[in-house]
mmCIF file of C-alpha atoms in Angstrom:
data_model
loop_
_atom_site.group_PDB
_atom_site.id
_atom_site.type_symbol
_atom_site.label_atom_id
_atom_site.label_comp_id
_atom_site.label_asym_id
_atom_site.label_seq_id
_atom_site.Cartn_x
_atom_site.Cartn_y
_atom_site.Cartn_z
ATOM 1 C CA MET M 182 105.257 111.864 76.846
ATOM 2 C CA ASP M 183 105.946 113.564 80.162
ATOM 3 C CA ARG M 184 103.021 112.756 82.471
ATOM 4 C CA THR M 185 102.843 116.331 83.809
ATOM 5 C CA THR M 186 102.334 117.608 80.272
ATOM 6 C CA GLU M 187 99.542 115.069 79.816
ATOM 7 C CA PHE M 188 97.648 116.670 82.701
ATOM 8 C CA GLY M 189 98.204 120.204 81.471
ATOM 9 C CA LEU M 190 99.905 121.516 84.607
ATOM 10 C CA LYS M 191 103.103 122.562 82.849
ATOM 11 C CA GLY M 192 101.168 124.818 80.501
ATOM 12 C CA ALA M 193 99.530 126.515 83.458
ATOM 13 C CA THR M 194 102.940 126.824 85.109
ATOM 14 C CA GLU M 195 104.363 128.639 82.094
ATOM 15 C CA MET M 196 101.548 131.214 82.146
ATOM 16 C CA ARG M 197 102.124 131.932 85.826
ATOM 17 C CA GLN M 198 105.362 131.451 87.670
ATOM 18 C CA LYS M 199 104.287 128.342 89.598
ATOM 19 C CA ASN M 200 101.035 126.945 90.873
ATOM 20 C CA CYS M 201 101.261 127.279 94.656
ATOM 21 C CA VAL M 202 99.563 124.521 96.634
ATOM 22 C CA LEU M 203 99.060 124.339 100.396
ATOM 23 C CA LEU M 204 98.906 120.726 101.572
ATOM 24 C CA VAL M 205 97.259 120.248 104.986
ATOM 25 C CA ASP M 206 97.558 116.774 106.518
ATOM 26 C CA ASP M 207 98.914 115.248 109.723
ATOM 27 C CA ASP M 208 100.172 112.105 107.916
ATOM 28 C CA ARG M 209 103.838 112.804 107.112
ATOM 29 C CA GLU M 210 104.248 109.892 104.700
ATOM 30 C CA PHE M 211 101.180 110.933 102.732
ATOM 31 C CA CYS M 212 102.391 114.555 102.645
ATOM 32 C CA SER M 213 105.808 113.494 101.395
ATOM 33 C CA ALA M 214 104.323 111.431 98.551
ATOM 34 C CA MET M 215 101.826 114.156 97.623
ATOM 35 C CA LYS M 216 104.500 116.849 97.696
ATOM 36 C CA LYS M 217 106.713 114.860 95.306
ATOM 37 C CA LEU M 218 103.798 114.224 92.940
ATOM 38 C CA LEU M 219 102.722 117.869 92.880
ATOM 39 C CA GLU M 220 106.264 119.212 92.527
ATOM 40 C CA LYS M 221 106.903 116.847 89.623
ATOM 41 C CA ALA M 222 103.763 118.311 88.022
ATOM 42 C CA GLY M 223 105.240 121.808 88.316
ATOM 43 C CA CYS M 224 103.647 123.022 91.549
ATOM 44 C CA GLU M 225 105.297 124.766 94.440
ATOM 45 C CA VAL M 226 104.089 123.024 97.610
ATOM 46 C CA ALA M 227 103.934 124.164 101.232
ATOM 47 C CA VAL M 228 102.992 121.593 103.882
ATOM 48 C CA THR M 229 101.287 122.103 107.236
ATOM 49 C CA GLY M 230 100.361 119.440 109.766
ATOM 50 C CA ASP M 231 97.014 120.813 110.939
ATOM 51 C CA GLY M 232 94.241 123.248 110.115
ATOM 52 C CA TYR M 233 95.287 125.933 112.599
ATOM 53 C CA GLU M 234 98.810 126.020 111.186
ATOM 54 C CA ALA M 235 97.327 126.215 107.678
ATOM 55 C CA LEU M 236 95.165 129.200 108.660
ATOM 56 C CA ARG M 237 98.258 130.979 110.033
ATOM 57 C CA VAL M 238 100.105 130.342 106.758
ATOM 58 C CA LEU M 239 97.084 131.511 104.739
ATOM 59 C CA SER M 240 96.997 134.790 106.671
ATOM 60 C CA ASP M 241 100.508 135.595 105.372
ATOM 61 C CA SER M 242 100.679 133.905 101.957
ATOM 62 C CA ALA M 243 98.503 133.409 98.899
ATOM 63 C CA PHE M 244 97.953 129.986 97.345
ATOM 64 C CA ASP M 245 96.278 128.815 94.167
ATOM 65 C CA LEU M 246 94.927 125.648 95.772
ATOM 66 C CA ILE M 247 94.497 124.001 99.169
ATOM 67 C CA ILE M 248 94.484 120.211 99.532
ATOM 68 C CA ALA M 249 93.380 119.215 103.034
ATOM 69 C CA ASP M 250 92.674 116.021 104.920
ATOM 70 C CA LEU M 251 89.121 115.703 106.192
ATOM 71 C CA ARG M 252 90.058 114.143 109.535
ATOM 72 C CA MET M 253 92.799 116.066 111.295
ATOM 73 C CA PRO M 254 93.515 116.610 114.964
ATOM 74 C CA LYS M 255 92.703 120.009 116.458
ATOM 75 C CA LEU M 256 90.632 121.327 113.529
ATOM 76 C CA GLY M 257 88.689 118.923 111.310
ATOM 77 C CA GLY M 258 87.841 119.451 107.658
ATOM 78 C CA VAL M 259 84.360 120.899 108.175
ATOM 79 C CA GLU M 260 85.626 123.351 110.803
ATOM 80 C CA PHE M 261 88.589 124.218 108.557
ATOM 81 C CA MET M 262 86.209 124.973 105.668
ATOM 82 C CA GLU M 263 84.051 127.100 107.994
ATOM 83 C CA GLU M 264 87.139 129.169 108.838
ATOM 84 C CA ILE M 265 88.123 129.455 105.166
ATOM 85 C CA ASN M 266 84.653 130.855 104.442
ATOM 86 C CA ARG M 267 84.574 133.096 107.520
ATOM 87 C CA ARG M 268 87.926 134.633 106.550
ATOM 88 C CA GLU M 269 86.732 134.991 102.948
ATOM 89 C CA ILE M 270 89.692 133.061 101.563
ATOM 90 C CA ASP M 271 88.755 132.509 97.932
ATOM 91 C CA THR M 272 91.097 129.609 97.222
ATOM 92 C CA PRO M 273 89.734 126.302 95.905
ATOM 93 C CA VAL M 274 89.884 123.517 98.505
ATOM 94 C CA ILE M 275 90.120 119.822 97.659
ATOM 95 C CA PHE M 276 89.512 117.473 100.583
ATOM 96 C CA VAL M 277 91.057 114.005 100.799
ATOM 97 C CA THR M 278 89.929 111.280 103.159
ATOM 98 C CA GLY M 279 90.335 107.618 103.881
ATOM 99 C CA TYR M 280 86.646 107.462 104.728
ATOM 100 C CA GLY M 281 83.887 107.609 102.118
ATOM 101 C CA GLU M 282 81.452 109.669 104.164
ATOM 102 C CA VAL M 283 78.505 110.811 102.050
ATOM 103 C CA GLU M 284 77.305 113.252 104.713
ATOM 104 C CA SER M 285 80.725 114.936 104.969
ATOM 105 C CA TYR M 286 80.965 115.072 101.187
ATOM 106 C CA MET M 287 77.608 116.824 100.890
ATOM 107 C CA THR M 288 78.386 119.209 103.749
ATOM 108 C CA LEU M 289 81.763 120.230 102.311
ATOM 109 C CA MET M 290 80.463 120.635 98.777
ATOM 110 C CA ASN M 291 77.576 122.789 100.050
ATOM 111 C CA MET M 292 80.133 124.891 101.946
ATOM 112 C CA GLY M 293 82.016 125.566 98.711
ATOM 113 C CA ALA M 294 84.760 122.934 98.619
ATOM 114 C CA PHE M 295 86.034 122.466 95.073
ATOM 115 C CA ASP M 296 86.105 118.677 95.272
ATOM 116 C CA TYR M 297 86.480 115.666 97.561
ATOM 117 C CA ILE M 298 88.551 112.557 96.832
ATOM 118 C CA THR M 299 88.617 109.274 98.765
ATOM 119 C CA LYS M 300 91.836 107.358 99.469
ATOM 120 C CA PRO M 301 93.232 105.337 97.894
ATOM 121 C CA PHE M 302 93.428 107.329 94.676
ATOM 122 C CA SER M 303 95.890 107.401 91.818
ATOM 123 C CA GLY M 304 98.248 110.262 91.119
ATOM 124 C CA LYS M 305 96.593 110.604 87.729
ATOM 125 C CA GLU M 306 93.166 111.024 89.349
ATOM 126 C CA LEU M 307 94.431 113.652 91.794
ATOM 127 C CA LEU M 308 96.270 115.612 89.099
ATOM 128 C CA ARG M 309 93.112 115.758 86.986
ATOM 129 C CA ILE M 310 91.236 117.341 89.898
ATOM 130 C CA VAL M 311 94.149 119.702 90.604
ATOM 131 C CA ARG M 312 94.203 120.777 86.946
ATOM 132 C CA ARG M 313 90.440 121.456 86.991
ATOM 133 C CA ALA M 314 90.837 123.527 90.152
ATOM 134 C CA MET M 315 93.721 125.526 88.662
ATOM 135 C CA GLU M 316 91.745 126.188 85.471
ATOM 136 C CA ALA M 317 88.475 127.157 87.187
ATOM 137 C CA PRO M 318 87.593 130.862 86.997
ATOM 138 C CA ASP M 319 88.316 132.739 90.224
ATOM 139 C CA GLY M 320 85.623 132.168 92.800
ATOM 140 C CA VAL M 321 84.002 129.262 90.940
ATOM 141 C CA HIS M 322 84.019 126.063 92.955
ATOM 142 C CA MET M 323 82.338 122.804 92.039
ATOM 143 C CA GLY M 324 80.303 122.967 95.235
ATOM 144 C CA GLN M 325 78.889 126.386 94.327
ATOM 145 C CA PRO M 326 76.999 127.597 91.296
ATOM 146 C CA PRO M 327 79.034 129.986 89.061
#
């Protein structure tokens, strides 16, 4: 069985042209691995190296999902989420981090982040979260009541 079918992303891809994901992280190796994983699962992936660049891209293009690092230079995850909310960008955001910070987790979830995943994580684990985010009704995020 094709692993992307197992996670249900191909079915979602057939209903819509492609699931567009914006990946925001300053770690090039991590971005490369994530991009390959997501593309194999049927997503179209754009990559930016920091939060400000991501906000510029988001002002011109629509995405189905944002996956962002919590700790980035220039604009950290909490500040990035504040800007997402201020600009009323209604795209689910999944944060990834190498640090299991309970306070950051609670803050981001209360701000409306869809989910938060701590490195290291498996591709299978990430794709499950991505699938849930893609299937969530518009405007419904795990961190917010429906």
